[in-house]
PDB file of C-alpha atoms in Angstrom:
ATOM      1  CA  UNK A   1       5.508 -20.441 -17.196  1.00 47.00           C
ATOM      2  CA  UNK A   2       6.759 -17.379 -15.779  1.00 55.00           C
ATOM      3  CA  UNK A   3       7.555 -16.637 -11.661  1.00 59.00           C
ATOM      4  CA  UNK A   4       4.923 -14.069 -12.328  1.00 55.00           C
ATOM      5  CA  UNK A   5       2.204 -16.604 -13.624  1.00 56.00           C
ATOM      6  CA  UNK A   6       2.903 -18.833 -10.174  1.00 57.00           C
ATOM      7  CA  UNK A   7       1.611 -15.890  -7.999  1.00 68.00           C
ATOM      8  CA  UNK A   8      -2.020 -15.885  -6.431  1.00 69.00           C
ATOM      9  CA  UNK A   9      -4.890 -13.711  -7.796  1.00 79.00           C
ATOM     10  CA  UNK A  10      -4.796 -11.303  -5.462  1.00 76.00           C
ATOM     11  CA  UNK A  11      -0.922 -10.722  -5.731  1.00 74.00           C
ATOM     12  CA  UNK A  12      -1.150 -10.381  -9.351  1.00 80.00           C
ATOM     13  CA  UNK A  13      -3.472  -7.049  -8.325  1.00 84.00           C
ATOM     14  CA  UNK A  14      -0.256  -5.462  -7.991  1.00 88.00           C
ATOM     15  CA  UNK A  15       0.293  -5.403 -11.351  1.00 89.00           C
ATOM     16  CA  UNK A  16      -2.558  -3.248 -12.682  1.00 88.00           C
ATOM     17  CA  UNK A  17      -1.066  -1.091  -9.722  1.00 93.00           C
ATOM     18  CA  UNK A  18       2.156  -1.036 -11.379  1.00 93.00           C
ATOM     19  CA  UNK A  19       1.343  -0.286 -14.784  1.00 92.00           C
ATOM     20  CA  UNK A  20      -1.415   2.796 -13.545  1.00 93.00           C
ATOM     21  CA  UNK A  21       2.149   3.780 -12.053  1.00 96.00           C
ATOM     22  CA  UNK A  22       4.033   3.340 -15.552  1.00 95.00           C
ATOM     23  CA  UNK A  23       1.705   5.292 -17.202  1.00 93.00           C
ATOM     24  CA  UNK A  24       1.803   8.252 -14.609  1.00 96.00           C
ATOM     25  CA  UNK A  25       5.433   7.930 -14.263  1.00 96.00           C
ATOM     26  CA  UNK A  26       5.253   8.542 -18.011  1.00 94.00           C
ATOM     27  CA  UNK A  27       3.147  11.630 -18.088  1.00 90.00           C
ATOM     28  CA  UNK A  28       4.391  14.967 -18.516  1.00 88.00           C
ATOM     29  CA  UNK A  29       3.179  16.343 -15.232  1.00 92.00           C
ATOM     30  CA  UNK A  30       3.755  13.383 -13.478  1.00 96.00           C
ATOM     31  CA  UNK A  31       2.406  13.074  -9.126  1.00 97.00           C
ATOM     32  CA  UNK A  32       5.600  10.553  -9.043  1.00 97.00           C
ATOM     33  CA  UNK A  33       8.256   8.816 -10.702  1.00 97.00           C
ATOM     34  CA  UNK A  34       8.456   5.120 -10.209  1.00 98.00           C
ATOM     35  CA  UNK A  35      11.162   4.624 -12.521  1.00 96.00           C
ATOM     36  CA  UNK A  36      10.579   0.258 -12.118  1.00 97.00           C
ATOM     37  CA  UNK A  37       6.914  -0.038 -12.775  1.00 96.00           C
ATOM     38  CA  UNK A  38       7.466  -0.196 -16.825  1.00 95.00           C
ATOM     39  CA  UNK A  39      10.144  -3.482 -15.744  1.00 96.00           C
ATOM     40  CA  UNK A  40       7.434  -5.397 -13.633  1.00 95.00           C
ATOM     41  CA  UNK A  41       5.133  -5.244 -16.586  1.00 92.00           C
ATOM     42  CA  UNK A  42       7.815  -6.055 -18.961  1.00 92.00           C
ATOM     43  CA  UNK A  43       9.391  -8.928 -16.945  1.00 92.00           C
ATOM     44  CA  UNK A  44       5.185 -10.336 -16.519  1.00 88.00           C
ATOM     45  CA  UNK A  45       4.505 -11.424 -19.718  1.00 81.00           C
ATOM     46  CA  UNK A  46       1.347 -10.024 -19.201  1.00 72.00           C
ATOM     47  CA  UNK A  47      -0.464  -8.023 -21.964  1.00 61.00           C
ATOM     48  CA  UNK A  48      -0.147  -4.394 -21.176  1.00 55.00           C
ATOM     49  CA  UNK A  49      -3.955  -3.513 -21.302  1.00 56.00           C
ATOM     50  CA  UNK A  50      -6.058  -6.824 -21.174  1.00 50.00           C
ATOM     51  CA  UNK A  51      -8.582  -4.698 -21.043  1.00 59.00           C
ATOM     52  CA  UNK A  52     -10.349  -1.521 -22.349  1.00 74.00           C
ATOM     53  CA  UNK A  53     -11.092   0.547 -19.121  1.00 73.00           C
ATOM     54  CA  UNK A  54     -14.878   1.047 -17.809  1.00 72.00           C
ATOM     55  CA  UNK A  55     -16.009   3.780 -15.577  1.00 69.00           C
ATOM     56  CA  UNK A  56     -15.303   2.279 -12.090  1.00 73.00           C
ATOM     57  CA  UNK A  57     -11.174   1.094 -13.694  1.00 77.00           C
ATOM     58  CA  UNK A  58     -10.936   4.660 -14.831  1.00 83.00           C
ATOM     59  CA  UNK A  59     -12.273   5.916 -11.086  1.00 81.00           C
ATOM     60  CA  UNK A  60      -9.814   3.485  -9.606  1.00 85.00           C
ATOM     61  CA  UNK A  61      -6.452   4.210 -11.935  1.00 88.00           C
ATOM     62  CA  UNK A  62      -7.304   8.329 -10.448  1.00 88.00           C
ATOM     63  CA  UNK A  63      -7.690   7.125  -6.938  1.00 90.00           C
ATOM     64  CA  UNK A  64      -3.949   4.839  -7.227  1.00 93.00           C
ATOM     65  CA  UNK A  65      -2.245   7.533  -8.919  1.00 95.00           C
ATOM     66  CA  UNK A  66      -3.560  10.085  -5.514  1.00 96.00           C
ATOM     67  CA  UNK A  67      -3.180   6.584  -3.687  1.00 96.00           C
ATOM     68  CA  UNK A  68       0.311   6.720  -4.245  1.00 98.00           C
ATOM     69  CA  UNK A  69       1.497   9.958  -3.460  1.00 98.00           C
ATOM     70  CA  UNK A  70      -0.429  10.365  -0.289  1.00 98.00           C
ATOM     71  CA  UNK A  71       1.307   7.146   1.005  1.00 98.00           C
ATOM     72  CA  UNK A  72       4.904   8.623  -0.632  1.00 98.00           C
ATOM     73  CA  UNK A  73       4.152  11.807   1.214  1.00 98.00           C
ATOM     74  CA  UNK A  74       2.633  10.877   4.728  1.00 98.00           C
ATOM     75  CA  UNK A  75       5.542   7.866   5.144  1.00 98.00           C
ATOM     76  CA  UNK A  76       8.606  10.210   3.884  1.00 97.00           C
ATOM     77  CA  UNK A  77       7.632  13.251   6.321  1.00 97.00           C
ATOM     78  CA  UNK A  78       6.565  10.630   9.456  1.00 97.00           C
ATOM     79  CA  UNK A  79       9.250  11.658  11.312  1.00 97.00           C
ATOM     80  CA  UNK A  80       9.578   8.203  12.825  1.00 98.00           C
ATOM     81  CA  UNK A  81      13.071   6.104  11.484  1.00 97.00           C
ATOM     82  CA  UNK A  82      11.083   2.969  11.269  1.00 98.00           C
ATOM     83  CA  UNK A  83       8.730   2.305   8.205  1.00 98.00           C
ATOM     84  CA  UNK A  84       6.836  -1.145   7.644  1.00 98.00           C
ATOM     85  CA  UNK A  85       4.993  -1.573   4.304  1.00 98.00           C
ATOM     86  CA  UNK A  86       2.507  -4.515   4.554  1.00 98.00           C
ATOM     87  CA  UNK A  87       1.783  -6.214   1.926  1.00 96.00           C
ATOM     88  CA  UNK A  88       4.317  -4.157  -0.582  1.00 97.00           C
ATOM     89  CA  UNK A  89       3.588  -6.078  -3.778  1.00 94.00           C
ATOM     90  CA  UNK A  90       5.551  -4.419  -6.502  1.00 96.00           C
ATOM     91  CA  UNK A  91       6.169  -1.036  -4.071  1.00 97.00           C
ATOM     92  CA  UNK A  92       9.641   0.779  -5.124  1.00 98.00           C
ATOM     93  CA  UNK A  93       9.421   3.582  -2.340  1.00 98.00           C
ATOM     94  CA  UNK A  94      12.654   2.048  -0.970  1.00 98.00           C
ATOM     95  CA  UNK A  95      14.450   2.982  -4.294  1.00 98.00           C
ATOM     96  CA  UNK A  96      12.670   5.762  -5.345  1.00 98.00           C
ATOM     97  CA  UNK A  97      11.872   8.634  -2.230  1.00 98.00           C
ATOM     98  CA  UNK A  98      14.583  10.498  -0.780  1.00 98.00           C
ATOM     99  CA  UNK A  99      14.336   9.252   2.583  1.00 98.00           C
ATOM    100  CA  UNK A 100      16.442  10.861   5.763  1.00 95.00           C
ATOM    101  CA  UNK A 101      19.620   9.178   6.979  1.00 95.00           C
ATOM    102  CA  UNK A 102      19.099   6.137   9.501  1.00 96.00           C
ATOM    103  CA  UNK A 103      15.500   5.236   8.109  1.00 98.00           C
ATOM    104  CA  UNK A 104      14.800   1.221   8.164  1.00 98.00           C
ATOM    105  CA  UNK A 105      12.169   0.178   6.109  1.00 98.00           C
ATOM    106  CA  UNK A 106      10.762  -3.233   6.269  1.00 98.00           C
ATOM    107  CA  UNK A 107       8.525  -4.802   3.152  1.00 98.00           C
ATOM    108  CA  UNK A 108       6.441  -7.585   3.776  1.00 98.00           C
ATOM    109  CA  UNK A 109       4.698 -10.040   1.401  1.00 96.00           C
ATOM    110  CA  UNK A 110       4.420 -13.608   0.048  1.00 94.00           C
ATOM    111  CA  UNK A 111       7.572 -15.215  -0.777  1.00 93.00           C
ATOM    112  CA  UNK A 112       6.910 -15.777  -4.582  1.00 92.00           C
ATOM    113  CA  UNK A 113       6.427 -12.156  -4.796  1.00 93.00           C
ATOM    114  CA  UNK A 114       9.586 -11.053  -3.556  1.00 95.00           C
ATOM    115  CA  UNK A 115      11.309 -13.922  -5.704  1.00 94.00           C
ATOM    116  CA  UNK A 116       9.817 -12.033  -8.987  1.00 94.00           C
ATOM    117  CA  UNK A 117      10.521  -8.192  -7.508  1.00 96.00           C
ATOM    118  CA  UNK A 118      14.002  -8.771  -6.514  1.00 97.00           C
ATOM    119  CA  UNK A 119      14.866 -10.892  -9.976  1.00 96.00           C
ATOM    120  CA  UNK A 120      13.364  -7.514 -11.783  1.00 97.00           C
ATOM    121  CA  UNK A 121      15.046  -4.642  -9.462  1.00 98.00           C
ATOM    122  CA  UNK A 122      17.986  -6.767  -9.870  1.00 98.00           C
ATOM    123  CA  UNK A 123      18.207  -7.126 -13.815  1.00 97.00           C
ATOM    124  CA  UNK A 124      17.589  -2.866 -13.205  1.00 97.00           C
ATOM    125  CA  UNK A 125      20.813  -2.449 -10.868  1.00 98.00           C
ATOM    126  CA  UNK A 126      17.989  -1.029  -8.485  1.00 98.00           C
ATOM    127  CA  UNK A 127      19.594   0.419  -5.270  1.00 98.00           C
ATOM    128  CA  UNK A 128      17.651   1.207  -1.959  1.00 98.00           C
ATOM    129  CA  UNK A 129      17.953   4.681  -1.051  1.00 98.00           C
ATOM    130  CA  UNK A 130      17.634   3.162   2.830  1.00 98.00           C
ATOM    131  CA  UNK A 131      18.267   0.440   4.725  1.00 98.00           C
ATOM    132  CA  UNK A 132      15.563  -2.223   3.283  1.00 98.00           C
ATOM    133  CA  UNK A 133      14.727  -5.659   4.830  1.00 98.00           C
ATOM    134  CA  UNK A 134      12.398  -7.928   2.888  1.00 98.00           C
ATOM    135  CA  UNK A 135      10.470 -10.351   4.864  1.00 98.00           C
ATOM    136  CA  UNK A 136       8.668 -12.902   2.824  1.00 97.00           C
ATOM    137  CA  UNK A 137       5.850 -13.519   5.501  1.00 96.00           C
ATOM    138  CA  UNK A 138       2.161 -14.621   5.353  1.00 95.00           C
ATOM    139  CA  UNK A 139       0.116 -11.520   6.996  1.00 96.00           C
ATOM    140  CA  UNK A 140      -2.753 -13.660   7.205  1.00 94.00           C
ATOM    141  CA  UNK A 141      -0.631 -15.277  10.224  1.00 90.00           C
ATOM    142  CA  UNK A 142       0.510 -13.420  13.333  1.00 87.00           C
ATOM    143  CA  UNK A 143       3.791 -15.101  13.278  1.00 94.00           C
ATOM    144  CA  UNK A 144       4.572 -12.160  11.109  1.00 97.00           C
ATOM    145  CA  UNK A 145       5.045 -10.102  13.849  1.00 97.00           C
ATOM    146  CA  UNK A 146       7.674 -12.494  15.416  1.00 97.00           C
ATOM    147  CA  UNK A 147       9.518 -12.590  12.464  1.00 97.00           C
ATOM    148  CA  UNK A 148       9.852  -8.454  11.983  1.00 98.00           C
ATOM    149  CA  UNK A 149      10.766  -8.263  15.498  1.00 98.00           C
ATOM    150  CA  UNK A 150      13.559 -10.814  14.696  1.00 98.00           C
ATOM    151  CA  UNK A 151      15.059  -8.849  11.649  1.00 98.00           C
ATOM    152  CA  UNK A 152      15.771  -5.966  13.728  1.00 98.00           C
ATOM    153  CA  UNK A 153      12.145  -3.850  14.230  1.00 98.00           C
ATOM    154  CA  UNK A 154      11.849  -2.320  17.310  1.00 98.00           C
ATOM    155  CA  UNK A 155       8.211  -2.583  18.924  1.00 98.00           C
ATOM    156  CA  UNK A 156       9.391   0.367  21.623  1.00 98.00           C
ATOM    157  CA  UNK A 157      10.316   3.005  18.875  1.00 98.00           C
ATOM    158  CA  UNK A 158       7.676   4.757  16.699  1.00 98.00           C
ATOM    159  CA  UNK A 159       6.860   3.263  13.505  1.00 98.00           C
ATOM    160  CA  UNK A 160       5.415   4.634   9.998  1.00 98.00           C
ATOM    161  CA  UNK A 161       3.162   1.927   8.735  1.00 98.00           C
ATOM    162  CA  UNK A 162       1.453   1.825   5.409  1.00 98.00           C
ATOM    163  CA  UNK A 163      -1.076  -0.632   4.926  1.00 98.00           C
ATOM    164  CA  UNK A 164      -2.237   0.342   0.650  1.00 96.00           C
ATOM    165  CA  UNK A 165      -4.435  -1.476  -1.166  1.00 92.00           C
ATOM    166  CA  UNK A 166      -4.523  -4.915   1.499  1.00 94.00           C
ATOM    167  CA  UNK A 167      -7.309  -4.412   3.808  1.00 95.00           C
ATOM    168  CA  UNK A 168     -10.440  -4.779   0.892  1.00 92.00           C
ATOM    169  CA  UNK A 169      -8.984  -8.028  -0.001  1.00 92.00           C
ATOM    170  CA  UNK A 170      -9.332  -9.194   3.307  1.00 94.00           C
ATOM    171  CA  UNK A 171     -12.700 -10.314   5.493  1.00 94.00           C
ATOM    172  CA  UNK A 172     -13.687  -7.847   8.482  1.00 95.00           C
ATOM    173  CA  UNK A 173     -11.890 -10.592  10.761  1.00 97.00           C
ATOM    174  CA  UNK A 174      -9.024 -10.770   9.048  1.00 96.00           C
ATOM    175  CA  UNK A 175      -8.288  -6.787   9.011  1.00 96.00           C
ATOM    176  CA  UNK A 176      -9.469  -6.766  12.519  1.00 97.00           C
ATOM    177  CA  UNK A 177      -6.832  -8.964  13.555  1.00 97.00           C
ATOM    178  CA  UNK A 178      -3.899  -7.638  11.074  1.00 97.00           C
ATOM    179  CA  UNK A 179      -4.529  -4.033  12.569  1.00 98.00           C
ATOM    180  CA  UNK A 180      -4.709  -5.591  15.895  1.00 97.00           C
ATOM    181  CA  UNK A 181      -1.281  -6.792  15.573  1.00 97.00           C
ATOM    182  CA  UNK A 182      -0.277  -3.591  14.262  1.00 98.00           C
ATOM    183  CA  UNK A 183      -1.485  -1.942  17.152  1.00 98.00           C
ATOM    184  CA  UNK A 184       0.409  -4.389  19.515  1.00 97.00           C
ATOM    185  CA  UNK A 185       3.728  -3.147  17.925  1.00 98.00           C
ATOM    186  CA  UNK A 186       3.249   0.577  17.628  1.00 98.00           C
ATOM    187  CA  UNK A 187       4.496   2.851  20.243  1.00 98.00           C
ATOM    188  CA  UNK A 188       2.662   5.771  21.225  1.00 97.00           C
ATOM    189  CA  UNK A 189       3.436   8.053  18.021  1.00 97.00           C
ATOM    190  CA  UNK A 190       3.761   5.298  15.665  1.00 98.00           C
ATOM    191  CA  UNK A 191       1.909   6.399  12.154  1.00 98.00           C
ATOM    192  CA  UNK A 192      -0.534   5.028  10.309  1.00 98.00           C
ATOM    193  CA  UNK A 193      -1.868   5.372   6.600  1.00 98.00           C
ATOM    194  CA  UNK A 194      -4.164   2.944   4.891  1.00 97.00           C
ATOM    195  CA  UNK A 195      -7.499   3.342   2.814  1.00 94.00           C
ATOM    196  CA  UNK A 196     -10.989   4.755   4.284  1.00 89.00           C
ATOM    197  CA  UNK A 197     -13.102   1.738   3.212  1.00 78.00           C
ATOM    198  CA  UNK A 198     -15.772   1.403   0.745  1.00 68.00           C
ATOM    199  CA  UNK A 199     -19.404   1.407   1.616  1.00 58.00           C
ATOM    200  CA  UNK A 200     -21.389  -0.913   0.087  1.00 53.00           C
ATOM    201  CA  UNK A 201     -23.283   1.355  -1.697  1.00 51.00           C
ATOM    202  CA  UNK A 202     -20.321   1.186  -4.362  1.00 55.00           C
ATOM    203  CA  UNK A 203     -21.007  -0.018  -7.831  1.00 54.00           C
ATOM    204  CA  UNK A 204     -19.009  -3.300  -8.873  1.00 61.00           C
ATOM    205  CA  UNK A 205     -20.323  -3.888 -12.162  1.00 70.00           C
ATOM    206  CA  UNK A 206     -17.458  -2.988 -14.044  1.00 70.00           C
ATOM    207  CA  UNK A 207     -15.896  -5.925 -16.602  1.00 70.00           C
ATOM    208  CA  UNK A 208     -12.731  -4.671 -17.265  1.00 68.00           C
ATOM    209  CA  UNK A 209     -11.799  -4.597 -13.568  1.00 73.00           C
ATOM    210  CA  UNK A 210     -14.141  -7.866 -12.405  1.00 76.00           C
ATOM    211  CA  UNK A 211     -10.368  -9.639 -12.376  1.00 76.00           C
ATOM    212  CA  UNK A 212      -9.806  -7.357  -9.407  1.00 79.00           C
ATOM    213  CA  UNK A 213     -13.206  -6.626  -7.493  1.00 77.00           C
ATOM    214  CA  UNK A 214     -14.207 -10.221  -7.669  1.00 80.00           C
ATOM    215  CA  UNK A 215     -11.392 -10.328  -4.867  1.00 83.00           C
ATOM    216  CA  UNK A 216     -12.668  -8.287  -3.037  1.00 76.00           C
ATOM    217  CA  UNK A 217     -13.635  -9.159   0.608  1.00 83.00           C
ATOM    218  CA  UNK A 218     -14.486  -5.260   1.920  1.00 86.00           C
ATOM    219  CA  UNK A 219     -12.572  -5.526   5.075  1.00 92.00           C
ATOM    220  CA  UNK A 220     -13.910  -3.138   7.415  1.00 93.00           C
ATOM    221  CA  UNK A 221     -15.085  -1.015   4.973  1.00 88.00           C
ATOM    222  CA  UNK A 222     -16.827   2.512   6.062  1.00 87.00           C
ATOM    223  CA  UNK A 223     -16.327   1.167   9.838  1.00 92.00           C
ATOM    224  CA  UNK A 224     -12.407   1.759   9.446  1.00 96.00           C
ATOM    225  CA  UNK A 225     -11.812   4.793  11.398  1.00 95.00           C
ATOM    226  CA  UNK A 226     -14.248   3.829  14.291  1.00 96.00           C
ATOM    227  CA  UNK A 227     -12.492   0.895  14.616  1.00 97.00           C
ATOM    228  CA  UNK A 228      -9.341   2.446  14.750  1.00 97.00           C
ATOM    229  CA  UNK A 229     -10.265   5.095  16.846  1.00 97.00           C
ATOM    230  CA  UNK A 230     -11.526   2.002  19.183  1.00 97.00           C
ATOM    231  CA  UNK A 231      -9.053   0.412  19.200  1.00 97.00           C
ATOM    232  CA  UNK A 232      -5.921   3.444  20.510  1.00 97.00           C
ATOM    233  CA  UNK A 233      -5.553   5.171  17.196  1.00 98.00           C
ATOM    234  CA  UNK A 234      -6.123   9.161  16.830  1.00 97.00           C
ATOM    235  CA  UNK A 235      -7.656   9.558  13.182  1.00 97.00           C
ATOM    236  CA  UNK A 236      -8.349  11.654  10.688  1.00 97.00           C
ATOM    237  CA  UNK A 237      -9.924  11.221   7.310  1.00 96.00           C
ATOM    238  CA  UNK A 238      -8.998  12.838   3.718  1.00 96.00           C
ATOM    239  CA  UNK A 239     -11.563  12.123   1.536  1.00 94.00           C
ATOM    240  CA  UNK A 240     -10.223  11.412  -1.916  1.00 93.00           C
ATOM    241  CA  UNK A 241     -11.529  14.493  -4.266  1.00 92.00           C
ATOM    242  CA  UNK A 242      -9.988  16.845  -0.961  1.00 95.00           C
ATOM    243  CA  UNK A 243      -6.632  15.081  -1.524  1.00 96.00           C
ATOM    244  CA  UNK A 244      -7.224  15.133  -5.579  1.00 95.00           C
ATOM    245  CA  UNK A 245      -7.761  18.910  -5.626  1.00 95.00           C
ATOM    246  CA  UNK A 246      -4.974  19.464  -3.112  1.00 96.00           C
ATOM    247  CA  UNK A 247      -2.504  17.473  -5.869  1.00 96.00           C
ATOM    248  CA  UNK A 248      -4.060  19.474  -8.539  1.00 94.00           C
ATOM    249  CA  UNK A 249      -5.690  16.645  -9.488  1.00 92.00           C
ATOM    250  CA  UNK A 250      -9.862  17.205  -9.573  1.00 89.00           C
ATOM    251  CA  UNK A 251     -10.979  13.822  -8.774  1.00 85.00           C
ATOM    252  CA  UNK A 252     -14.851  12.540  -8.615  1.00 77.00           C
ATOM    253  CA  UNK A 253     -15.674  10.762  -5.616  1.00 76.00           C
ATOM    254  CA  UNK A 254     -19.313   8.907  -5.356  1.00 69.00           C
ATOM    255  CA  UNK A 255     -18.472   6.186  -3.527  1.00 72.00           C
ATOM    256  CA  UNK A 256     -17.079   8.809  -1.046  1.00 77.00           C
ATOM    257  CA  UNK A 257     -13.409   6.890  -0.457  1.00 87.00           C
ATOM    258  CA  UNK A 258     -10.352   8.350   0.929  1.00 93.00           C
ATOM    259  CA  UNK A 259      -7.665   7.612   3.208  1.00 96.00           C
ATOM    260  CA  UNK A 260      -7.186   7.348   7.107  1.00 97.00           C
ATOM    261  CA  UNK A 261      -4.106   8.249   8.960  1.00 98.00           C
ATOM    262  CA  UNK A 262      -3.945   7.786  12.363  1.00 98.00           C
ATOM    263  CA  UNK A 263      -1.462   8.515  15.635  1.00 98.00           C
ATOM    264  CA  UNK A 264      -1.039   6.051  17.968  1.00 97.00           C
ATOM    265  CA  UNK A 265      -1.519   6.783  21.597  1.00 89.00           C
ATOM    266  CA  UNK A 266      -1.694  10.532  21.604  1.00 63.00           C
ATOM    267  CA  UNK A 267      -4.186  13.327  20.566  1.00 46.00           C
ATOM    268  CA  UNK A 268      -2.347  14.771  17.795  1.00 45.00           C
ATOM    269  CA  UNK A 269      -3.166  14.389  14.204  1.00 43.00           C
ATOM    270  CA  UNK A 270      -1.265  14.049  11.325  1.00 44.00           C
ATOM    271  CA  UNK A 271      -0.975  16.962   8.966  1.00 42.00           C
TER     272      UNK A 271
END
């Protein structure tokens, strides 16, 4: 049995994640390069397509291909020199953007993931292209936060978060109290980019992705950005054929997803 094969359900998601990723890295007019995705599948033993894709898997590879470089483009330009990715699965953004001198970026997961990712980035001779800290944490926990503040994060300076793909996995409780923690240690400017949330109008009856959306708790869903906007957080939201067209990439969108980014403490938006 493979380190991959011990890994929960949900953090085996990341691994349709990396290979939509492969594939795009692959193409010739590529959004991104992720140069590692092609080794996580490799070093999986997983088949490469277990399945053939139905219409809401073919919706879903479009939206993580925009997915990813919204989140590459909105944490890169944040203009803040701390970045926290929660729940960074199989994420290279550490190795693979161009980030500004003095940037600390901080991934946090399970431990069994990190114990796969680092065994593959290292077999690559990966390097970070900033100053990475991986924290092998359980965000279902708030000790989390006591543990990032001990590995250096600084709750008084503005922070980039990215929160991708987590929050539909969770219960509305559960995403409640992640983001309230987040909130807790974001300084007035602190960033913010995570998923709109699906309403749930949003057809599920796909079998070629029921390995993933069975998962699925909804988190907030469509209440995301009221709760946010509750809760200190100045937000705007791109829905996902607005960001698709703006990538030259015409995307449908019926379930009417997108993203959310948000500014903590302050009335101005992010561009």
């Amino acid at each position: 049995m493979t380190k991959w094969q011990l890994l929960s359900a949900v953090s085996k998601t990341a691994l349709a994640v990396a290979q939509v990723r492969a594939d795009e890295s692959a193409a010739g007019n590529a959004l991104f390069k992720d140069p590692y995705a092609a080794a996580f599948l490799a070093a999986s033993g997983e088949p490469m397509r277990p399945h053939s894709p139905g219409p809401l898997a073919k919706v879903l590879r479009a939206q993580t291909v925009i997915r990813t470089r919204f989140y590459d483009d909105q944490l890169l330009h944040s203009g803040c020199n701390q970045v926290v990715l929660l729940a960074a699965g199989l994420d290279t953004r550490a190795y693979r953007l161009p980030w500004p001198r003095g940037i600390r970026l901080y991934e946090l997961d399970l431990p069994p993931v990190f114990e796969f990712k680092h065994r593959v980035l290292a077999a690559e001779s990966a390097v970070a292209r900033c100053d990475r800290t991986a924290l092998p944490v359980d965000l279902l926990h708030t000790a989390w936060a006591d543990r990032l503040i001990d590995a250096g994060f600084d709750p008084a300076q503005p922070t980039a978060w990215g929160v991708e793909g987590l929050l539909v996995y969770l219960t509305a409780e559960e995403a409640a109290e992640l983001l309230t923690t987040v909130g807790e240690l974001s300084a007035p400017v602190s960033r913010l980019v995570l998923e709109r949330g699906r309403s749930g109008q949003t057809v599920l009856d796909d079998p070629s992705v029921a390995h993933i959306t069975s998962l699925w708790r909804g988190g907030l869903g469509s209440r995301t950005a009221d709760w946010l906007g509750d809760h200190g957080w100045h937000t705007r939201i791109h829905p996902l054929d607005a960001v698709a067209d703006h990538y030259g990439r015409p995307t449908a969108n019926p379930s009417g997803t997108g993203f959310i980014t948000a500014v903590r403490g302050t009335s101005q938006a992010l561009s």
